[in-house]
Coordinates of C-alpha atoms and ligand atoms in Angstrom, one line a residue:
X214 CA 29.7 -8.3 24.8
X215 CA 27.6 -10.9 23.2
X216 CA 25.7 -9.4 20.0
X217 CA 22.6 -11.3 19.4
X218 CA 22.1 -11.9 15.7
X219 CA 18.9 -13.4 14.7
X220 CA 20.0 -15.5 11.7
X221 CA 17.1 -17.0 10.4
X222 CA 16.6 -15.7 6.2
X223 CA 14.6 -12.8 5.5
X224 CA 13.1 -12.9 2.5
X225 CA 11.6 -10.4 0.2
X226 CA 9.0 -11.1 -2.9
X227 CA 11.8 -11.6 -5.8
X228 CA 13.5 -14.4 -3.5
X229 CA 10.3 -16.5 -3.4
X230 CA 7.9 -17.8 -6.4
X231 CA 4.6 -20.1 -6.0
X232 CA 4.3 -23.2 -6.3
X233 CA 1.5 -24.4 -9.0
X234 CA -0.9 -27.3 -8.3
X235 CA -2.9 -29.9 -10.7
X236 CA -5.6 -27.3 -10.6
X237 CA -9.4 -28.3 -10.7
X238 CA -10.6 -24.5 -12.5
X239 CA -11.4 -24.1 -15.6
X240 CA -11.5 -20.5 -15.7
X241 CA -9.6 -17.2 -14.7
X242 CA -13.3 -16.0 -14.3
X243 CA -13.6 -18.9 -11.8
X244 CA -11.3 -17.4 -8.8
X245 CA -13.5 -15.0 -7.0
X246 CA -10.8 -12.1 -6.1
X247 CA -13.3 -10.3 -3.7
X248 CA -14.4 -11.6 -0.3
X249 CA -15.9 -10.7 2.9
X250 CA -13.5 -8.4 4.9
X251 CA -15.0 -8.9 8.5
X252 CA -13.2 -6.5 11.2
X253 CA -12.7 -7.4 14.8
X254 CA -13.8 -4.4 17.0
X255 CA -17.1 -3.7 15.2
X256 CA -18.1 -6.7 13.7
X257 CA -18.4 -5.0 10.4
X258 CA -18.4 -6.7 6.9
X259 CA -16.9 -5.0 3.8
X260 CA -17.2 -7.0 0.6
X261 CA -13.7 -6.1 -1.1
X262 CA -10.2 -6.9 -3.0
X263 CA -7.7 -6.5 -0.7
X264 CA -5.8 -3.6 -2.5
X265 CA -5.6 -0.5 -1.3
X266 CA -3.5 2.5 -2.2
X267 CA -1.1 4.5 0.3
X268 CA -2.0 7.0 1.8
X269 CA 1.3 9.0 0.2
X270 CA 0.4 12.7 -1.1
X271 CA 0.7 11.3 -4.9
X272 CA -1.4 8.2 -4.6
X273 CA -3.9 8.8 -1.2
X274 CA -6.0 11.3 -3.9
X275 CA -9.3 11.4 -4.4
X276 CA -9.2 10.5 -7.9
X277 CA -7.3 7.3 -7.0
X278 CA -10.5 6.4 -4.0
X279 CA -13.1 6.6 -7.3
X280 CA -11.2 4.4 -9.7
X281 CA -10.3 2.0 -6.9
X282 CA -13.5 1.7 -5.4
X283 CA -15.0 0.6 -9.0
X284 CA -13.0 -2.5 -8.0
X285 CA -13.9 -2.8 -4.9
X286 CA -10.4 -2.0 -3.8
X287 CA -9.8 0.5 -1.0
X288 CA -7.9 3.9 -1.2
X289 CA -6.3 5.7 2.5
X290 CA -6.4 9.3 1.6
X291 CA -3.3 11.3 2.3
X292 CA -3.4 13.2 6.1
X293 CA -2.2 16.5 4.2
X294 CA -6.4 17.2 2.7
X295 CA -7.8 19.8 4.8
X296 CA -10.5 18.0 6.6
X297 CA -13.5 20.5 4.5
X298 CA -12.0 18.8 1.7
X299 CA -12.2 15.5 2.8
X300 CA -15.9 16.2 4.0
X301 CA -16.8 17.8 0.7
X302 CA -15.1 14.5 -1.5
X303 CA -17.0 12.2 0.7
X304 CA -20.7 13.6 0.4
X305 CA -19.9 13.7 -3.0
X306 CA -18.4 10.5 -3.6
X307 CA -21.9 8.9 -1.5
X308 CA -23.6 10.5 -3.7
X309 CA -22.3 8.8 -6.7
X310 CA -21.3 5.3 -5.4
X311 CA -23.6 4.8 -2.5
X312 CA -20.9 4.0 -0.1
X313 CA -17.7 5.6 1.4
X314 CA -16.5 2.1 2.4
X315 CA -13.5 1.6 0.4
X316 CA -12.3 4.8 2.1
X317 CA -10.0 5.5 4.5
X318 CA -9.2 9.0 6.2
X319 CA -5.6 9.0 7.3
X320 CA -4.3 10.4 10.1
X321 CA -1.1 11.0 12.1
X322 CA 0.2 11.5 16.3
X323 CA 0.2 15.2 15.7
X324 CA -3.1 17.4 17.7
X325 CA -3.6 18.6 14.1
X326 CA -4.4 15.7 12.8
X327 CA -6.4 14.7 15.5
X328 CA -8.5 18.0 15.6
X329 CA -8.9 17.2 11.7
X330 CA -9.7 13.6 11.8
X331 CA -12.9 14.6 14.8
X332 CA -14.2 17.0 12.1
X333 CA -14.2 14.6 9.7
X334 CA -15.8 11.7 11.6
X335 CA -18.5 13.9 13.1
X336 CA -19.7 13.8 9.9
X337 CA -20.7 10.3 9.7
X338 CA -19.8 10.1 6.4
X339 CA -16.8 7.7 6.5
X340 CA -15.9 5.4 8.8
X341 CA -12.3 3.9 8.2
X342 CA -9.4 5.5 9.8
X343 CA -5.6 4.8 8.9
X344 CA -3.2 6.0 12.0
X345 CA -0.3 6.3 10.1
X346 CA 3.5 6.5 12.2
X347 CA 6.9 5.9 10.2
X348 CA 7.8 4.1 13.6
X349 CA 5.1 2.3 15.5
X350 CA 7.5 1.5 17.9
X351 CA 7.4 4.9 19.6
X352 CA 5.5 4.5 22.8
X353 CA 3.3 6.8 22.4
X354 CA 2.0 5.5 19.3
X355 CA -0.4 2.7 21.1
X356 CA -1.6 5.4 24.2
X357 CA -2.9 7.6 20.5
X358 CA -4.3 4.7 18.9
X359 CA -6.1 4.2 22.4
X360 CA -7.4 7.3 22.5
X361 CA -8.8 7.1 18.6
X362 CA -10.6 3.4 19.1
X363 CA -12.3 5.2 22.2
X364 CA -13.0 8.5 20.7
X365 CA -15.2 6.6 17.6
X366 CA -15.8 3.0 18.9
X367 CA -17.8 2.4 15.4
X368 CA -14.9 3.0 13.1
X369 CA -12.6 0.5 11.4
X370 CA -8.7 1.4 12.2
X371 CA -6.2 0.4 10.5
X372 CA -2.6 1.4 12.3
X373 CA 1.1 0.7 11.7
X374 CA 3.7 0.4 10.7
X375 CA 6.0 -2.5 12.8
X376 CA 7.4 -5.3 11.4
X377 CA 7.5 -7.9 14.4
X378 CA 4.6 -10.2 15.8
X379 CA 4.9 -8.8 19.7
X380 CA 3.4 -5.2 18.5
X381 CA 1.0 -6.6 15.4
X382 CA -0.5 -8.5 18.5
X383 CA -0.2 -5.1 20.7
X384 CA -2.0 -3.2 18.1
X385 CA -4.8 -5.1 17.8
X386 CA -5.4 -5.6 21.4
X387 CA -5.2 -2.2 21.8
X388 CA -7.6 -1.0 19.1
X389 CA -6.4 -1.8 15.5
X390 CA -8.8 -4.1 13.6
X391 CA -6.1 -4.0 11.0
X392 CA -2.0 -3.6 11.8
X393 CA 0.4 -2.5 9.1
X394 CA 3.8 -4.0 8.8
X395 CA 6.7 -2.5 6.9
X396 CA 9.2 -0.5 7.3
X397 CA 12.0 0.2 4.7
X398 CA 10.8 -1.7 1.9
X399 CA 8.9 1.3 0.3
X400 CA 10.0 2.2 -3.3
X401 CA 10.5 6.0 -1.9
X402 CA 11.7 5.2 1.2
X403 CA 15.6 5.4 2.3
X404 CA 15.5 4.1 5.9
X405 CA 17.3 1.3 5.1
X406 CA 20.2 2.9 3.8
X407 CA 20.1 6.4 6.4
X408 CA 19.5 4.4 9.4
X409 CA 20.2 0.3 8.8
X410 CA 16.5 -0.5 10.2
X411 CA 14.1 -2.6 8.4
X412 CA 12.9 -5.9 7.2
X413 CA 12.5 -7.8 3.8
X414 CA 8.6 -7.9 3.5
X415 CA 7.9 -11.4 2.5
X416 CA 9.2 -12.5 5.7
X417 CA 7.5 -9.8 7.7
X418 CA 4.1 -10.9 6.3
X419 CA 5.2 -14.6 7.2
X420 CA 6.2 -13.8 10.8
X421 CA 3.1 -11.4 12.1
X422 CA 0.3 -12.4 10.4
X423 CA -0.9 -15.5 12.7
X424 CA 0.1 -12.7 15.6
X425 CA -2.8 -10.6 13.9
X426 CA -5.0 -13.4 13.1
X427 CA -4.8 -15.4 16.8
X428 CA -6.2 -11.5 18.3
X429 CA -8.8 -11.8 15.8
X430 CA -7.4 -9.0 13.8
X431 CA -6.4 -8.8 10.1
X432 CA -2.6 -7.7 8.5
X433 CA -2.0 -5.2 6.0
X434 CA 1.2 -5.4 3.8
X435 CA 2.8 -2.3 3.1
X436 CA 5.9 -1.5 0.5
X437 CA 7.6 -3.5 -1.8
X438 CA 5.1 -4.5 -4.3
X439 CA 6.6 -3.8 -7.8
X440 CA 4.5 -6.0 -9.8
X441 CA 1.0 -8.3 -10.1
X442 CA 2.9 -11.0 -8.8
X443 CA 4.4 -9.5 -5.8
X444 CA 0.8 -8.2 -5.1
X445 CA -0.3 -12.2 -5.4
X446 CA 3.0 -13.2 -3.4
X447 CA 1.2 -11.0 -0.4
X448 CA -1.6 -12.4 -0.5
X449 CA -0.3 -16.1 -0.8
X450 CA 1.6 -15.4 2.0
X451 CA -1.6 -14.5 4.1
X452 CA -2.1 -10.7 4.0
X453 CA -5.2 -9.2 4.3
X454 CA -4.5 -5.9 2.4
X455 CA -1.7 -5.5 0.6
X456 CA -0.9 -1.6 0.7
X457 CA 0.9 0.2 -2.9
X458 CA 2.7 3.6 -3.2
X459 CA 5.2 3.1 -6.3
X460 CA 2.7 0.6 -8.3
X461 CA 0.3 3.6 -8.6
X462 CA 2.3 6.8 -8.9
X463 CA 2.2 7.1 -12.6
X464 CA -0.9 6.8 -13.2
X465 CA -3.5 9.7 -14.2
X466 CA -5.0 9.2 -10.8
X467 CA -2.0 10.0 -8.6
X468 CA -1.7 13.1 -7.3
X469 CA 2.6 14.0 -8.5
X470 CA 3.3 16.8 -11.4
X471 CA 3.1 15.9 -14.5
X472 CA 6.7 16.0 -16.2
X473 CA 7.8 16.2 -19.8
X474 CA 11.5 15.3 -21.2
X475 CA 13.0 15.6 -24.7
X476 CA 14.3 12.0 -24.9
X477 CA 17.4 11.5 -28.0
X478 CA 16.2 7.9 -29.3
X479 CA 19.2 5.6 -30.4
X480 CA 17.6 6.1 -34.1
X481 CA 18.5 8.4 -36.6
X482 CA 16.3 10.4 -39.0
X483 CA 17.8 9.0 -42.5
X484 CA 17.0 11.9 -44.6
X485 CA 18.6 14.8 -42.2
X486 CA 21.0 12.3 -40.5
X487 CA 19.3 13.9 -37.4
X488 CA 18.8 11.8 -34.0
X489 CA 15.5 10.9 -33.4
X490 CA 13.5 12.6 -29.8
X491 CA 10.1 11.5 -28.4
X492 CA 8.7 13.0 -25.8
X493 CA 8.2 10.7 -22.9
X494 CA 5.9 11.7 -19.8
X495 CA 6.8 11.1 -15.8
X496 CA 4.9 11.9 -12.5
X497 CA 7.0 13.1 -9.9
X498 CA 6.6 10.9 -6.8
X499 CA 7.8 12.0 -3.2
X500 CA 8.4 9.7 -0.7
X501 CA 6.4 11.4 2.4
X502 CA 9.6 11.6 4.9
X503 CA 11.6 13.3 2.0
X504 CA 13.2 17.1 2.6
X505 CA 10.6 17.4 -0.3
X506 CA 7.3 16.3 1.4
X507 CA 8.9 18.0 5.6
X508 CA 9.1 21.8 3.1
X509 CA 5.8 21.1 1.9
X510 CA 4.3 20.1 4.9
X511 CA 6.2 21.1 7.7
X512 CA 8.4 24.4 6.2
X513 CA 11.5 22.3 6.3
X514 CA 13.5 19.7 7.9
X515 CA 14.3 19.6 11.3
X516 CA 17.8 20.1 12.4
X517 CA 18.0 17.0 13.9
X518 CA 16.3 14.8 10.6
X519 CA 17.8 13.1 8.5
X520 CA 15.8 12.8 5.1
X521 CA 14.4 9.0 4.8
X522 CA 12.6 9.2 1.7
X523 CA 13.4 9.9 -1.9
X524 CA 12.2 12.2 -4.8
X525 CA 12.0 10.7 -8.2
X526 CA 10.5 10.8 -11.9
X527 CA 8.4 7.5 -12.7
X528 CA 7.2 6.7 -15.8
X529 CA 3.6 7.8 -16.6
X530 CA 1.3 4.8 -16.8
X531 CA -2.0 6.3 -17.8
X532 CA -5.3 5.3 -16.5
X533 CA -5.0 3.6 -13.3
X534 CA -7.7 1.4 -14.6
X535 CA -5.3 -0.6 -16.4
X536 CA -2.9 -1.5 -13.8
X537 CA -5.9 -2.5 -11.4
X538 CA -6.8 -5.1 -14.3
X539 CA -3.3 -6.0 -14.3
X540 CA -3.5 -6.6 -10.5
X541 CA -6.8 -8.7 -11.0
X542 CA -5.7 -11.0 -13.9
X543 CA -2.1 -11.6 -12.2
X544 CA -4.2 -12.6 -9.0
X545 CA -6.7 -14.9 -11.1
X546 CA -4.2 -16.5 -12.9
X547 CA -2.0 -17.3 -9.9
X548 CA -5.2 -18.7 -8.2
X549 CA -5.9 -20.4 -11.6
X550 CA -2.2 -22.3 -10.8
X551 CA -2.8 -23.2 -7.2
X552 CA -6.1 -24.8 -7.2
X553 CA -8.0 -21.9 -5.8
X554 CA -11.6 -20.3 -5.9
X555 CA -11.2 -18.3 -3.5
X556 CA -8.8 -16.1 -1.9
X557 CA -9.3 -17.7 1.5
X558 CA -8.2 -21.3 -0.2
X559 CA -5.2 -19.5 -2.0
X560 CA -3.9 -18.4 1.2
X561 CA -4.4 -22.0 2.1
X562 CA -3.5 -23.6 0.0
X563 CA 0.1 -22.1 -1.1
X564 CA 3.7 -23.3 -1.2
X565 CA 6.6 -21.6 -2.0
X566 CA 10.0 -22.2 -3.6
X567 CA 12.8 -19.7 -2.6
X568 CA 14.8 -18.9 -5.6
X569 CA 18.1 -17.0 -6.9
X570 CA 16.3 -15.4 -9.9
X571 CA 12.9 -14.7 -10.7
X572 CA 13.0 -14.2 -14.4
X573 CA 14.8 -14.9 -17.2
X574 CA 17.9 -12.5 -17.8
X575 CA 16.7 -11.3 -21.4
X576 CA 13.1 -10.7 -19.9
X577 CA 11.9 -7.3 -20.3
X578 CA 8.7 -8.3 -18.5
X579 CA 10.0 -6.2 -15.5
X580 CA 11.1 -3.2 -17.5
X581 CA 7.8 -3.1 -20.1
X582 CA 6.5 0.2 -18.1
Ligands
5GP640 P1 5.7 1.3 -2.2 O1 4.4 0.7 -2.5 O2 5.9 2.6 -3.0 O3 6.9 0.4 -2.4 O4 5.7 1.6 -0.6 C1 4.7 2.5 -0.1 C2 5.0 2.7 1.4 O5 6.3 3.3 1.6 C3 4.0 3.7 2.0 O6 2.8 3.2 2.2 C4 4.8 4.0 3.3 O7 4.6 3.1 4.3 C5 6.2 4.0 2.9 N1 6.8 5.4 2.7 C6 6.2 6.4 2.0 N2 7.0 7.5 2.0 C7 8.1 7.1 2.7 C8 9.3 7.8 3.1 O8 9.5 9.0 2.7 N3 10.2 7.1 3.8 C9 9.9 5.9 4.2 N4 10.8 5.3 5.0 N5 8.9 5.2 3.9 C10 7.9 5.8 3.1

């Protein structure tokens, strides 16, 4: 039997850096790090920044969709809110911003969520969907996003997740003005290591985004991003969004229990000869295919699941605020290095080494959180 093995490298965001350029802009303030998001299958035009927080139970909250929409970044709500508590976040939230554009609803193949996502979208209030599979491959998964692009022809959907160009083409075709590509890559996520599918993200990006741009569509990046530059990396590499779980779970925004631990410090109290403890703050994050997320959601896992998410402690970060700067300067400045005003000409106008390391060993750059 002949195996076929498709060799080519796959690459992920630490095995690639970008290239700088004898640049022209005198100022970070100079790169313009929102643009005009135009969507195929209404024509509509959303001025944003292409970040937009998963729609996981501990960073899909509401809190997170008012902070990120100060940005003009976008936040896909978790599919777990009851849909009256979706309704009553979005008349409030129009209220106080004006616009429920940088909102999605989420929602998944089950007749739940469908029932739920009709009441929500009779509303009027908010018209971004996320269709949200762990495997887009299922065939079922294009006949439902049929059936949601018919059922509200004026909303923007955005559906995944795949990771090869033959179903990011399918998807828009069949509805999606947006598809979502990754699968395994997510800091939560243990597909990789339960079931041996997946792809490094860099090169997903790479190989389906002219599939989404030649159907007119656009391509959202999901999992992976660790840092500012990964988020920069994305977008170099031509994403349209660039989706985040992990970067956002710590923060006061995300939606995980708070969690305090008595930490023994390597100093010592000289007058007592005591060990030194500080107290140090987490946020429990849940990946939303853990056994944790099925017993919330679902009373338990099936007999026939296997768990493909993990359960963790990440540090607390504080006000989400800070991190979205973080995202914004790291963008700038990379911009700054290539020559670019705007995002369009950074996706342009990017080349990339592929390296062994990324940063210097001692570098604590990584580790700072
Ligand atoms: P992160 O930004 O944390 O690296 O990745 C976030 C993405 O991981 C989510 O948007 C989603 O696509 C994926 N994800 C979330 N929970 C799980 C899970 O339990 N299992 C798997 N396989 N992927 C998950």
């Amino acid at each position: 039997m002949t195996k076929i093995i498709h060799d080519e490298e796959q690459l992920d965001f630490p095995d690639v850096m970008i290239m700088p350029k004898p640049s022209t802009i005198e100022s970070r303030a100079d790169a313009q790090i929102v643009l005009p998001i135009k969507f195929k299958w209404t024509g509509r035009v959303i001025e944003g920044n292409p970040a937009i927080a998963s729609n996981m139970d501990c960073t899909g909250t509401f809190k997170m969709a008012k902070e990120l929409q100060k940005h003009q970044m976008f936040c896909a709500l978790s599919k777990h809110y009851e849909a009256a508590e979706v309704i009553q976040f979005l008349k409030t939230n129009l209220d106080e911003f004006g616009t429920n554009d940088y909102v999605f609803v989420s929602t998944g193949l089950r007749e739940h969520d469908f029932d739920n996502l009709k009441q929500i979208m009779k509303t009027g209030l908010c018209k971004n969907i996320r269709l949200d599979a762990p495997n887009g491959y299922i065939s079922g998964f294009v006949q439902h996003l049929r059936r949601i692009r018919h059922a509200f022809p004026d909303a923007v959907i955005m559906a995944g997740n795949v990771v090869t160009p033959e179903k990011t083409a399918e998807f828009i075709k069949n509805g999606a003005d947006v598809a979502v590509v990754g699968i395994g890559g997510g800091s939560q996520c243990s597909t990789r290591a339960m079931t041996g599918i997946g792809r490094p993200q860099f090169s997903t990006i790479l190989d389906t985004v002219d599939a989404a741009h030649a159907e007119e569509g656009l391509l959202c990046s999901d999992g992976g991003i660790t840092t500012p530059a990964d988020y920069a990396k994305a977008i170099a590499a031509g994403a349209d969004f660039v989706m985040m779980g992990g970067y956002f779970a710590g923060c006061s925004e995300a939606g995980g229990q708070l969690v305090r631990k008595l930490i023994e410090t390597p100093e010592m109290d000289l007058t007592t000869g005591n060990p030194v403890y500080q107290v140090k703050k987490y946020r429990l994050f849940y990946g939303m295919s853990s056994e944790y997320a099925q017993k919330k959601h679902y009373k338990g896992m099936q007999k026939y699941r296997a768990s493909e998410g993990v359960v963790s402690l990440v540090p607390y970060t504080g006000p989400v605020a800070r991190k979205l700067q973080e995202l914004e300067g790291g963008l700038r400045s990379a911009m700054t290095y290539t020559d670019s005003r705007t995002i369009a000409q950074f996706r342009n106008n990017t080349e990339f080494y592929k390296v062994r390391h990324q940063l210097n060993r001692n570098s604590k750059a990584i580790e700072r959180e």
